[in-house]
């Protein structure tokens, strides 16, 4: 079927299998490889993107589900000023090691900070609960989200 | 492109399609996209062409209707948790559900129609005697959620029907004891080894009223502990120490757990019994109505 949606601010019209995974549409058809495939079952968050501003796992999203929506991937998000603040916070706290989980975790960070400008530790952990990281042990990531929130509030 | 698919503009159109040929309703797709996945990047293959319904605004609402709450079947768990009229007992269950990314797309209707004995919303819905509106192109019928689910993954929906609405009691202004606990390997994105929902009203003189208990993953369908409820109903919290043993025995008779990849029958039985005993002997008698914990 023909699917139309907005992707990182631009209109996209393309043909896709209605049950194709959004992740494959992004990575294979549109060559946006920022979203990663970890588990392919909705459990790890490596493939997370924003659909209408809400965090969603692209590996279990059928292409037909994004018709008429606004999809933001890490490639689009990295052009924003909020991204620059989040990136620096991740660097400053050492929250990135191999980086495989990072695009998804950055999208989750945006979702957390959009909902709670000044998140509690519990809100941060809850917001990250769908993202697995096999390297960092999470403490530095929680710190990075809190730091990014603080810097965004100070601006 | 070989796959046929339907993305109707209205509910009426969806019901006409559903009545006309074999289709597979797809709401959030969080169960279907995992269960029917093939090797990436091959598209998921269903048993029939998909009928997408999650975008239908006619199926996405939370309406307060006197003392009932009516929820559209394609309402996401995120939107449910966000609605002020939703009972704190249901919100508790949603807190234990998957992760934010899943809750943004998973629907209440999908959780019910998937009919998993481990589904997190079902113990609550069974405990409060929720009813379901099943609609086809010709009309609607209402069935109790307990009658709807007949076995693991099985329910009474005909091939022409969609689940359109879920009805349950509106948020009760009288404070209630509410408890939901899920035993699973981790806090997020894990299906239950077992789950337990309990609610009750405690009168100022410590009399227990409207005790409702249901548990998941300990039988082919979610189980309501009617017999145990009757043992405790109208008793004083002071008597719970004495009654808990009988109540737990009654619960055991209603359980029929199995061994599977998530747990064993023996563990499920003993952990559920311990949890029920703890709730009856400790959590319920020590609960005070000014306790705010049921509003989280
Ligand atoms: C990573 C992950 C974690 C999860 N964690 C949990 C958890 O913690 N607790 C839990 O309970 N579940 C969990 N699940 C399972 C799943 O998310 C839920 O069961 C969810 O509520 C299903 O809703 P859906 O809209 O996505 O269903 P779908 O996948 O769209 O549909 C499920 C089934 O219901 C049918 N259906 C859906 N809507 C209707 C309707 N209106 N009328 C008729 N038939 C319909 C479909 O045909 C299909 O058979 C998890 C899933 C994943 C992938
Ligand atoms: S790859 Fe999508 S959640 Fe793991
Ligand atoms: S940094 Fe390696 S998985 Fe998170």
Short mmCIF file of C-alpha atoms and ligand atoms in Angstrom, two decimals:
data_model
loop_
_atom_site.label_atom_id
_atom_site.label_comp_id
_atom_site.label_asym_id
_atom_site.label_seq_id
_atom_site.Cartn_x
_atom_site.Cartn_y
_atom_site.Cartn_z
CA UNK A 1 0.00 0.00 0.00
CA UNK A 2 0.99 3.64 -0.31
CA UNK A 3 1.98 5.17 2.98
CA UNK A 4 2.30 8.87 3.60
CA UNK A 5 3.81 10.36 6.71
CA UNK A 6 6.16 13.09 7.85
CA UNK A 7 9.68 11.95 8.59
CA UNK A 8 12.08 14.30 10.36
CA UNK A 9 10.14 17.29 9.06
CA UNK A 10 9.78 16.19 5.42
CA UNK A 11 6.79 14.61 3.72
CA UNK A 12 7.36 10.98 2.64
CA UNK A 13 5.14 9.08 0.19
CA UNK A 14 6.22 5.55 -0.54
CA UNK A 15 5.03 2.04 -1.19
CA UNK A 16 5.46 -0.45 1.60
CA UNK A 17 4.02 -3.73 2.75
CA UNK A 18 1.43 -2.76 5.37
CA UNK A 19 2.96 -5.22 7.84
CA UNK A 20 6.57 -4.35 7.05
CA UNK A 21 8.33 -3.30 10.21
CA UNK A 22 8.87 0.45 10.46
CA UNK A 23 12.46 -0.39 11.43
CA UNK A 24 13.10 -2.09 8.07
CA UNK A 25 11.38 0.71 6.18
CA UNK A 26 13.65 3.22 7.90
CA UNK A 27 16.90 1.28 7.67
CA UNK A 28 16.56 -0.56 4.34
CA UNK A 29 14.23 1.58 2.24
CA UNK A 30 15.07 5.04 3.55
CA UNK A 31 18.67 4.34 4.58
CA UNK A 32 18.30 5.82 8.03
CA UNK A 33 20.38 3.46 10.11
CA UNK A 34 20.39 5.36 13.40
CA UNK A 35 17.64 3.21 14.89
CA UNK A 36 19.21 -0.17 15.67
CA UNK A 37 17.85 -3.68 15.88
CA UNK A 38 18.65 -5.33 19.20
CA UNK A 39 15.98 -7.86 20.09
CA UNK A 40 13.43 -7.36 17.34
CA UNK A 41 10.70 -8.09 19.90
CA UNK A 42 9.97 -4.77 21.56
CA UNK A 43 12.06 -5.45 24.63
CA UNK A 44 15.30 -3.48 24.32
CA UNK A 45 14.49 -0.03 22.91
CA UNK A 46 17.46 0.05 20.50
CA UNK A 47 15.01 0.79 17.67
CA UNK A 48 13.09 3.54 19.49
CA UNK A 49 11.77 6.49 17.47
CA UNK A 50 9.19 9.14 18.19
CA UNK A 51 5.75 8.90 16.57
CA UNK A 52 3.78 12.11 17.16
CA UNK A 53 6.24 12.89 19.94
CA UNK A 54 5.71 9.57 21.74
CA UNK A 55 8.38 6.92 22.09
CA UNK A 56 7.64 3.77 20.11
CA UNK A 57 9.66 0.67 19.19
CA UNK A 58 10.07 0.63 15.40
CA UNK A 59 10.76 -3.12 15.32
CA UNK A 60 7.14 -3.95 16.20
CA UNK A 61 5.44 -1.04 14.47
CA UNK A 62 3.69 -1.99 11.22
CA UNK A 63 4.33 0.46 8.38
CA UNK A 64 0.59 1.03 8.05
CA UNK A 65 0.48 2.37 11.62
CA UNK A 66 2.50 5.49 10.80
CA UNK A 67 0.21 6.72 8.01
CA UNK A 68 -0.57 10.37 8.72
CA UNK A 69 1.87 10.65 11.65
CA UNK A 70 5.05 12.58 12.31
CA UNK A 71 8.02 10.25 12.78
CA UNK A 72 11.27 11.53 14.31
CA UNK A 73 14.39 9.40 14.22
CA UNK A 74 17.74 10.19 15.77
CA UNK A 75 18.87 11.58 12.39
CA UNK A 76 16.19 14.25 12.52
CA UNK A 77 16.42 14.82 16.24
CA UNK A 78 20.16 15.48 16.18
CA UNK A 79 19.58 18.76 14.36
CA UNK A 80 17.75 20.23 17.36
CA UNK A 81 19.15 22.38 20.14
CA UNK A 82 17.76 19.99 22.74
CA UNK A 83 19.79 17.20 21.17
CA UNK A 84 23.01 19.21 21.54
CA UNK A 85 22.37 19.57 25.28
CA UNK A 86 21.55 15.89 25.70
CA UNK A 87 24.62 14.82 23.70
CA UNK A 88 26.93 16.93 25.85
CA UNK A 89 25.36 15.54 29.03
CA UNK A 90 25.95 11.97 27.81
CA UNK A 91 29.58 12.83 27.01
CA UNK A 92 30.15 14.57 30.34
CA UNK A 93 28.81 11.69 32.43
CA UNK A 94 30.41 8.94 30.35
CA UNK A 95 27.01 7.44 29.50
CA UNK A 96 28.11 5.99 26.15
CA UNK A 97 30.36 3.01 25.69
CA UNK A 98 29.80 0.91 22.55
CA UNK A 99 26.93 3.22 21.59
CA UNK A 100 24.56 0.58 20.22
CA UNK A 101 21.79 1.46 22.67
CA UNK A 102 22.49 5.19 22.53
CA UNK A 103 20.18 6.35 19.71
CA UNK A 104 17.22 4.67 21.43
CA UNK A 105 18.25 5.98 24.83
CA UNK A 106 18.56 9.52 23.49
CA UNK A 107 15.02 9.27 22.10
CA UNK A 108 13.84 7.96 25.47
CA UNK A 109 15.63 10.88 27.15
CA UNK A 110 13.74 13.33 24.94
CA UNK A 111 10.46 11.59 25.82
CA UNK A 112 11.25 11.81 29.55
CA UNK A 113 12.30 15.47 29.46
CA UNK A 114 9.36 16.48 27.27
CA UNK A 115 7.00 15.06 29.92
CA UNK A 116 8.95 16.07 33.04
CA UNK A 117 11.17 19.14 32.76
CA UNK A 118 12.56 18.33 36.22
CA UNK A 119 12.29 14.55 36.47
CA UNK A 120 12.72 12.64 39.71
CA UNK A 121 15.10 9.71 39.82
CA UNK A 122 12.07 7.43 39.70
CA UNK A 123 10.64 9.16 36.64
CA UNK A 124 13.98 8.85 34.86
CA UNK A 125 14.30 5.15 35.66
CA UNK A 126 10.71 4.52 34.70
CA UNK A 127 11.23 6.39 31.43
CA UNK A 128 14.33 4.34 30.64
CA UNK A 129 12.77 1.04 31.70
CA UNK A 130 12.24 -0.11 28.12
CA UNK A 131 15.86 0.43 27.09
CA UNK A 132 18.58 -2.12 27.67
CA UNK A 133 22.27 -1.26 27.75
CA UNK A 134 24.80 -4.05 28.07
CA UNK A 135 27.79 -1.77 28.73
CA UNK A 136 27.24 1.09 31.13
CA UNK A 137 25.35 -0.32 34.09
CA UNK A 138 22.78 2.48 33.69
CA UNK A 139 23.94 4.75 36.55
CA UNK A 140 25.76 7.12 34.18
CA UNK A 141 22.74 7.18 31.86
CA UNK A 142 20.41 8.15 34.70
CA UNK A 143 22.92 10.85 35.61
CA UNK A 144 23.07 12.06 32.01
CA UNK A 145 19.29 12.46 31.81
CA UNK A 146 19.23 14.42 35.07
CA UNK A 147 22.13 16.61 33.91
CA UNK A 148 20.52 17.29 30.53
CA UNK A 149 17.28 18.21 32.30
CA UNK A 150 19.12 20.64 34.58
CA UNK A 151 20.94 22.29 31.68
CA UNK A 152 17.75 22.59 29.63
CA UNK A 153 16.01 24.27 32.56
CA UNK A 154 18.87 26.72 33.05
CA UNK A 155 18.83 27.93 29.48
CA UNK B 1 3.13 -5.89 -3.22
CA UNK B 2 1.17 -9.03 -2.49
CA UNK B 3 -0.45 -8.51 0.93
CA UNK B 4 -4.00 -7.25 1.02
CA UNK B 5 -4.77 -4.95 3.91
CA UNK B 6 -7.61 -2.78 5.14
CA UNK B 7 -7.35 0.61 6.77
CA UNK B 8 -10.98 1.70 7.06
CA UNK B 9 -11.95 5.32 7.70
CA UNK B 10 -14.82 4.56 10.08
CA UNK B 11 -15.94 1.88 12.51
CA UNK B 12 -18.97 1.13 10.32
CA UNK B 13 -16.66 0.45 7.40
CA UNK B 14 -14.44 -1.73 9.59
CA UNK B 15 -17.44 -3.82 10.67
CA UNK B 16 -18.59 -4.23 7.06
CA UNK B 17 -15.15 -5.49 6.05
CA UNK B 18 -14.99 -7.76 9.08
CA UNK B 19 -18.40 -9.23 8.22
CA UNK B 20 -17.51 -9.70 4.57
CA UNK B 21 -14.38 -11.80 4.70
CA UNK B 22 -11.74 -13.34 6.93
CA UNK B 23 -9.50 -10.60 8.30
CA UNK B 24 -7.23 -10.27 11.32
CA UNK B 25 -7.89 -7.17 13.45
CA UNK B 26 -4.67 -5.32 14.25
CA UNK B 27 -4.79 -2.75 17.04
CA UNK B 28 -1.41 -1.76 18.53
CA UNK B 29 0.14 -4.87 17.00
CA UNK B 30 2.39 -5.47 20.01
CA UNK B 31 1.27 -9.07 20.36
CA UNK B 32 0.80 -9.80 16.68
CA UNK B 33 4.03 -8.26 15.41
CA UNK B 34 6.05 -10.43 17.81
CA UNK B 35 4.03 -13.65 17.58
CA UNK B 36 3.89 -13.64 13.78
CA UNK B 37 7.34 -12.33 13.03
CA UNK B 38 9.58 -14.02 10.48
CA UNK B 39 13.20 -13.44 9.72
CA UNK B 40 13.74 -9.72 9.38
CA UNK B 41 13.28 -7.92 7.06
CA UNK B 42 10.42 -10.10 5.80
CA UNK B 43 7.09 -8.52 6.70
CA UNK B 44 5.10 -10.13 9.46
CA UNK B 45 2.63 -12.67 8.06
CA UNK B 46 -0.79 -13.01 9.61
CA UNK B 47 -3.37 -15.77 9.19
CA UNK B 48 -5.62 -13.36 7.25
CA UNK B 49 -5.28 -9.87 5.74
CA UNK B 50 -4.88 -7.23 8.45
CA UNK B 51 -7.75 -4.94 9.39
CA UNK B 52 -6.10 -1.94 11.05
CA UNK B 53 -8.28 -0.38 13.74
CA UNK B 54 -5.98 1.57 16.08
CA UNK B 55 -6.37 4.83 14.13
CA UNK B 56 -10.18 4.87 14.47
CA UNK B 57 -11.07 7.71 16.83
CA UNK B 58 -14.46 6.02 17.38
CA UNK B 59 -12.55 3.32 19.27
CA UNK B 60 -10.34 5.65 21.30
CA UNK B 61 -12.06 7.35 24.20
CA UNK B 62 -12.59 7.24 27.93
CA UNK B 63 -16.12 8.22 28.86
CA UNK B 64 -17.63 8.55 32.30
CA UNK B 65 -21.17 7.30 32.29
CA UNK B 66 -22.63 7.79 35.77
CA UNK B 67 -21.09 5.07 37.90
CA UNK B 68 -19.49 3.29 34.91
CA UNK B 69 -16.42 4.06 32.87
CA UNK B 70 -16.66 3.20 29.17
CA UNK B 71 -13.40 2.82 27.29
CA UNK B 72 -12.99 2.44 23.53
CA UNK B 73 -11.26 -0.84 22.67
CA UNK B 74 -8.37 0.85 20.82
CA UNK B 75 -7.51 3.17 23.71
CA UNK B 76 -3.82 2.82 24.50
CA UNK B 77 -2.60 1.97 27.96
CA UNK B 78 -0.81 5.32 28.06
CA UNK B 79 -4.05 7.20 27.41
CA UNK B 80 -5.88 5.07 29.96
CA UNK B 81 -3.30 5.74 32.67
CA UNK B 82 -3.53 9.44 31.82
CA UNK B 83 -7.32 9.68 32.23
CA UNK B 84 -8.52 11.21 35.49
CA UNK B 85 -11.66 9.04 35.71
CA UNK B 86 -9.80 5.74 35.70
CA UNK B 87 -9.83 3.75 38.91
CA UNK B 88 -6.50 3.65 40.77
CA UNK B 89 -6.70 -0.16 40.78
CA UNK B 90 -6.43 -0.23 36.99
CA UNK B 91 -3.68 2.37 37.07
CA UNK B 92 -1.73 0.14 39.42
CA UNK B 93 -1.90 -2.70 36.92
CA UNK B 94 -0.80 -0.38 34.10
CA UNK B 95 2.25 0.69 36.13
CA UNK B 96 3.41 -2.92 35.91
CA UNK B 97 2.75 -3.17 32.21
CA UNK B 98 5.70 -3.43 29.82
CA UNK B 99 7.46 -0.10 29.22
CA UNK B 100 6.53 3.41 28.07
CA UNK B 101 7.18 2.57 24.40
CA UNK B 102 4.83 -0.42 24.55
CA UNK B 103 2.17 1.42 26.55
CA UNK B 104 2.12 4.14 23.90
CA UNK B 105 0.73 1.67 21.36
CA UNK B 106 -0.65 -1.39 23.17
CA UNK B 107 -4.44 -1.23 23.55
CA UNK B 108 -6.86 -2.44 26.21
CA UNK B 109 -8.81 -4.33 23.53
CA UNK B 110 -5.68 -6.11 22.34
CA UNK B 111 -4.82 -7.16 25.88
CA UNK B 112 -8.31 -8.64 26.34
CA UNK B 113 -8.62 -10.29 22.91
CA UNK B 114 -5.15 -11.79 23.14
CA UNK B 115 -6.67 -13.62 26.12
CA UNK B 116 -3.37 -14.51 27.72
CA UNK B 117 -3.67 -15.96 31.22
CA UNK B 118 -0.77 -13.61 32.07
CA UNK B 119 -2.36 -10.42 30.67
CA UNK B 120 -1.84 -7.62 33.18
CA UNK B 121 -5.20 -5.89 32.78
CA UNK B 122 -7.30 -9.02 33.16
CA UNK B 123 -7.03 -9.64 36.93
CA UNK B 124 -8.39 -6.12 37.53
CA UNK B 125 -11.10 -6.41 34.86
CA UNK B 126 -12.18 -9.84 36.12
CA UNK B 127 -12.18 -8.67 39.74
CA UNK B 128 -14.46 -5.70 39.06
CA UNK B 129 -16.80 -7.64 36.73
CA UNK B 130 -16.00 -5.61 33.63
CA UNK B 131 -18.25 -6.12 30.62
CA UNK B 132 -17.39 -5.99 26.94
CA UNK B 133 -19.35 -4.65 24.00
CA UNK B 134 -18.98 -6.88 20.94
CA UNK B 135 -20.23 -5.37 17.74
CA UNK B 136 -20.87 -6.61 14.22
CA UNK B 137 -22.42 -4.83 11.26
CA UNK B 138 -25.88 -5.82 12.49
CA UNK B 139 -25.70 -4.78 16.14
CA UNK B 140 -24.05 -5.19 19.50
CA UNK B 141 -24.10 -7.51 22.49
CA UNK B 142 -22.61 -7.15 25.95
CA UNK B 143 -20.82 -10.00 27.70
CA UNK B 144 -18.98 -10.26 31.01
CA UNK B 145 -15.22 -10.48 30.64
CA UNK B 146 -15.34 -13.76 32.59
CA UNK B 147 -17.65 -15.27 29.99
CA UNK B 148 -15.70 -13.76 27.11
CA UNK B 149 -12.45 -15.63 27.67
CA UNK B 150 -12.77 -19.40 27.36
CA UNK B 151 -9.13 -20.52 27.38
CA UNK B 152 -5.61 -19.36 26.63
CA UNK B 153 -5.93 -17.21 23.49
CA UNK B 154 -9.57 -18.22 23.10
CA UNK B 155 -12.71 -16.15 23.39
CA UNK B 156 -16.31 -16.01 22.19
CA UNK B 157 -15.88 -13.27 19.56
CA UNK B 158 -17.34 -14.35 16.22
CA UNK B 159 -15.46 -13.79 12.95
CA UNK B 160 -17.79 -10.90 12.16
CA UNK B 161 -17.37 -9.06 15.47
CA UNK B 162 -14.97 -6.56 16.93
CA UNK B 163 -14.58 -5.73 20.57
CA UNK B 164 -15.57 -2.07 20.63
CA UNK B 165 -15.96 -1.02 24.28
CA UNK B 166 -14.90 -2.08 27.75
CA UNK B 167 -17.08 -1.08 30.71
CA UNK B 168 -16.18 -1.15 34.37
CA UNK B 169 -17.04 0.75 37.55
CA UNK B 170 -15.97 4.40 37.61
CA UNK B 171 -13.44 5.59 40.10
CA UNK B 172 -14.98 5.17 43.53
CA UNK B 173 -14.74 8.26 45.76
CA UNK B 174 -14.68 6.00 48.84
CA UNK B 175 -11.08 5.00 49.52
CA UNK B 176 -10.39 1.37 48.90
CA UNK B 177 -7.56 -0.99 49.57
CA UNK B 178 -6.05 -1.85 46.20
CA UNK B 179 -3.17 -4.21 45.54
CA UNK B 180 -1.58 -5.43 42.34
CA UNK B 181 1.57 -7.46 42.23
CA UNK B 182 3.21 -9.24 39.36
CA UNK B 183 5.97 -11.74 39.85
CA UNK B 184 8.31 -11.61 36.87
CA UNK B 185 12.04 -11.80 36.16
CA UNK B 186 12.33 -8.05 35.82
CA UNK B 187 10.24 -4.96 36.45
CA UNK B 188 9.68 -3.97 32.80
CA UNK B 189 8.79 -5.73 29.58
CA UNK B 190 8.34 -9.09 31.26
CA UNK B 191 5.34 -11.36 31.27
CA UNK B 192 4.17 -12.67 34.62
CA UNK B 193 5.00 -15.92 36.28
CA UNK B 194 1.92 -15.00 38.28
CA UNK B 195 -0.05 -11.89 39.15
CA UNK B 196 -2.57 -10.95 41.84
CA UNK B 197 -5.14 -8.16 42.13
CA UNK B 198 -7.02 -7.55 45.39
CA UNK B 199 -9.34 -4.74 46.36
CA UNK B 200 -11.66 -4.15 49.30
CA UNK B 201 -13.49 -1.49 51.25
CA UNK B 202 -12.81 -1.34 54.97
CA UNK B 203 -15.53 0.32 57.06
CA UNK B 204 -14.62 2.55 60.02
CA UNK B 205 -15.50 -0.35 62.36
CA UNK B 206 -12.98 -2.53 60.45
CA UNK B 207 -15.58 -4.60 58.58
CA UNK B 208 -14.38 -5.78 55.18
CA UNK B 209 -16.76 -5.19 52.27
CA UNK B 210 -16.60 -5.99 48.58
CA UNK B 211 -13.40 -7.96 48.75
CA UNK B 212 -12.46 -8.92 45.19
CA UNK B 213 -9.52 -11.09 44.27
CA UNK B 214 -8.28 -12.38 40.92
CA UNK B 215 -5.01 -13.89 39.77
CA UNK B 216 -3.25 -14.41 36.48
CA UNK B 217 -1.04 -17.14 35.02
CA UNK B 218 -2.09 -19.78 37.55
CA UNK B 219 -4.77 -21.43 35.38
CA UNK B 220 -5.75 -21.47 31.67
CA UNK B 221 -7.65 -18.22 32.21
CA UNK B 222 -7.47 -15.49 34.83
CA UNK B 223 -9.16 -16.81 37.98
CA UNK B 224 -11.58 -15.03 40.30
CA UNK B 225 -11.43 -16.30 43.88
CA UNK B 226 -15.17 -16.16 44.62
CA UNK B 227 -15.07 -18.73 47.40
CA UNK B 228 -12.28 -16.97 49.29
CA UNK B 229 -14.11 -13.67 48.83
CA UNK B 230 -17.17 -15.15 50.53
CA UNK B 231 -15.11 -16.40 53.46
CA UNK B 232 -13.76 -12.92 54.18
CA UNK B 233 -16.77 -10.77 53.20
CA UNK B 234 -18.34 -8.86 56.12
CA UNK B 235 -15.71 -10.10 58.57
CA UNK B 236 -13.58 -7.81 60.67
CA UNK B 237 -9.95 -7.19 59.71
CA UNK B 238 -9.15 -8.48 63.23
CA UNK B 239 -10.44 -11.90 62.16
CA UNK B 240 -8.16 -12.14 59.13
CA UNK B 241 -5.39 -13.89 61.05
CA UNK B 242 -7.83 -16.70 61.78
CA UNK B 243 -9.55 -16.74 58.35
CA UNK B 244 -6.55 -16.39 56.08
CA UNK B 245 -5.73 -20.10 56.14
CA UNK B 246 -9.22 -21.10 54.97
CA UNK B 247 -9.22 -18.37 52.35
CA UNK B 248 -5.88 -19.52 50.95
CA UNK B 249 -7.16 -23.13 50.86
CA UNK B 250 -10.17 -21.94 48.88
CA UNK B 251 -7.90 -20.08 46.44
CA UNK B 252 -5.76 -23.18 45.96
CA UNK B 253 -8.80 -25.15 44.86
CA UNK B 254 -9.36 -22.58 42.09
CA UNK B 255 -5.79 -22.76 40.78
CA UNK B 256 -4.62 -25.07 38.05
CA UNK B 257 -1.13 -23.92 37.15
CA UNK B 258 1.18 -25.43 34.54
CA UNK B 259 4.92 -25.67 33.92
CA UNK B 260 6.08 -23.49 31.04
CA UNK B 261 9.14 -21.51 29.99
CA UNK B 262 8.40 -18.77 32.51
CA UNK B 263 7.85 -20.80 35.66
CA UNK B 264 6.73 -24.08 37.18
CA UNK B 265 3.34 -25.15 38.47
CA UNK B 266 4.75 -25.72 41.95
CA UNK B 267 6.33 -22.28 42.17
CA UNK B 268 3.21 -20.60 40.85
CA UNK B 269 1.02 -22.33 43.39
CA UNK B 270 3.21 -21.68 46.41
CA UNK B 271 4.12 -18.09 45.50
CA UNK B 272 0.49 -17.17 44.83
CA UNK B 273 -0.58 -18.67 48.15
CA UNK B 274 2.13 -16.79 50.03
CA UNK B 275 1.18 -13.55 48.32
CA UNK B 276 -2.51 -13.98 49.16
CA UNK B 277 -1.66 -14.83 52.76
CA UNK B 278 0.55 -11.75 53.02
CA UNK B 279 -2.20 -9.50 51.66
CA UNK B 280 -4.85 -10.93 53.98
CA UNK B 281 -2.72 -11.16 57.12
CA UNK B 282 -0.67 -8.03 56.72
CA UNK B 283 -1.40 -5.52 53.93
CA UNK B 284 -5.19 -5.41 54.24
CA UNK B 285 -5.45 -5.25 58.08
CA UNK B 286 -2.69 -2.62 58.30
CA UNK B 287 -4.21 -0.47 55.54
CA UNK B 288 -5.77 2.83 56.60
CA UNK B 289 -8.04 4.83 54.36
CA UNK B 290 -5.78 7.89 54.65
CA UNK B 291 -3.04 5.78 53.11
CA UNK B 292 -2.36 7.52 49.80
CA UNK B 293 -0.44 4.67 48.25
CA UNK B 294 -3.44 3.56 46.21
CA UNK B 295 -3.35 6.79 44.24
CA UNK B 296 0.01 6.18 42.62
C1 LIG C 1 8.06 -6.09 24.85
C2 LIG C 1 6.65 -6.44 25.22
C3 LIG C 1 6.26 -6.38 26.54
C4 LIG C 1 4.96 -6.71 26.92
N1 LIG C 1 4.65 -6.64 28.23
C5 LIG C 1 3.39 -6.94 28.62
C6 LIG C 1 3.03 -6.84 29.99
O1 LIG C 1 3.83 -6.43 30.84
N2 LIG C 1 1.77 -7.20 30.33
C7 LIG C 1 0.86 -7.63 29.43
O2 LIG C 1 -0.28 -7.92 29.79
N3 LIG C 1 1.16 -7.73 28.10
C8 LIG C 1 2.41 -7.38 27.68
N4 LIG C 1 2.74 -7.49 26.36
C9 LIG C 1 1.73 -8.00 25.40
C10 LIG C 1 0.93 -6.92 24.64
O3 LIG C 1 1.63 -5.69 24.60
C11 LIG C 1 -0.45 -6.64 25.25
O4 LIG C 1 -1.21 -7.83 25.30
C12 LIG C 1 -1.23 -5.56 24.51
O5 LIG C 1 -2.28 -5.06 25.33
C13 LIG C 1 -1.82 -6.02 23.20
O6 LIG C 1 -2.51 -4.94 22.61
P1 LIG C 1 -2.32 -4.57 21.06
O7 LIG C 1 -3.27 -3.47 20.77
O8 LIG C 1 -0.90 -4.31 20.76
O9 LIG C 1 -2.80 -5.95 20.41
P2 LIG C 1 -2.63 -6.55 18.95
O10 LIG C 1 -1.31 -7.21 18.83
O11 LIG C 1 -3.00 -5.53 17.93
O12 LIG C 1 -3.78 -7.65 18.99
C14 LIG C 1 -3.78 -8.73 19.90
C15 LIG C 1 -4.90 -9.71 19.55
O13 LIG C 1 -6.18 -9.14 19.79
C16 LIG C 1 -6.94 -9.02 18.60
N5 LIG C 1 -7.63 -7.73 18.69
C17 LIG C 1 -7.06 -6.55 19.07
N6 LIG C 1 -8.01 -5.59 19.18
C18 LIG C 1 -9.20 -6.17 18.87
C19 LIG C 1 -10.55 -5.71 18.81
N7 LIG C 1 -10.87 -4.45 19.14
N8 LIG C 1 -11.52 -6.58 18.46
C20 LIG C 1 -11.21 -7.86 18.14
N9 LIG C 1 -9.95 -8.37 18.19
C21 LIG C 1 -8.95 -7.53 18.54
C22 LIG C 1 -5.96 -9.16 17.46
O14 LIG C 1 -6.56 -9.70 16.30
C23 LIG C 1 -4.94 -10.10 18.06
O15 LIG C 1 -5.38 -11.42 18.00
C24 LIG C 1 4.03 -7.13 25.94
C25 LIG C 1 4.41 -7.17 24.59
C26 LIG C 1 5.69 -6.82 24.22
C27 LIG C 1 6.08 -6.86 22.78
S1 LIG C 2 14.98 -4.00 18.53
FE1 LIG C 2 13.12 -3.02 18.87
S2 LIG C 2 12.90 -3.12 21.00
FE2 LIG C 2 14.67 -4.32 20.65
S1 LIG C 3 26.65 1.60 25.47
FE1 LIG C 3 26.84 -0.40 24.71
S2 LIG C 3 24.82 -1.14 24.86
FE2 LIG C 3 24.71 0.74 25.84
#
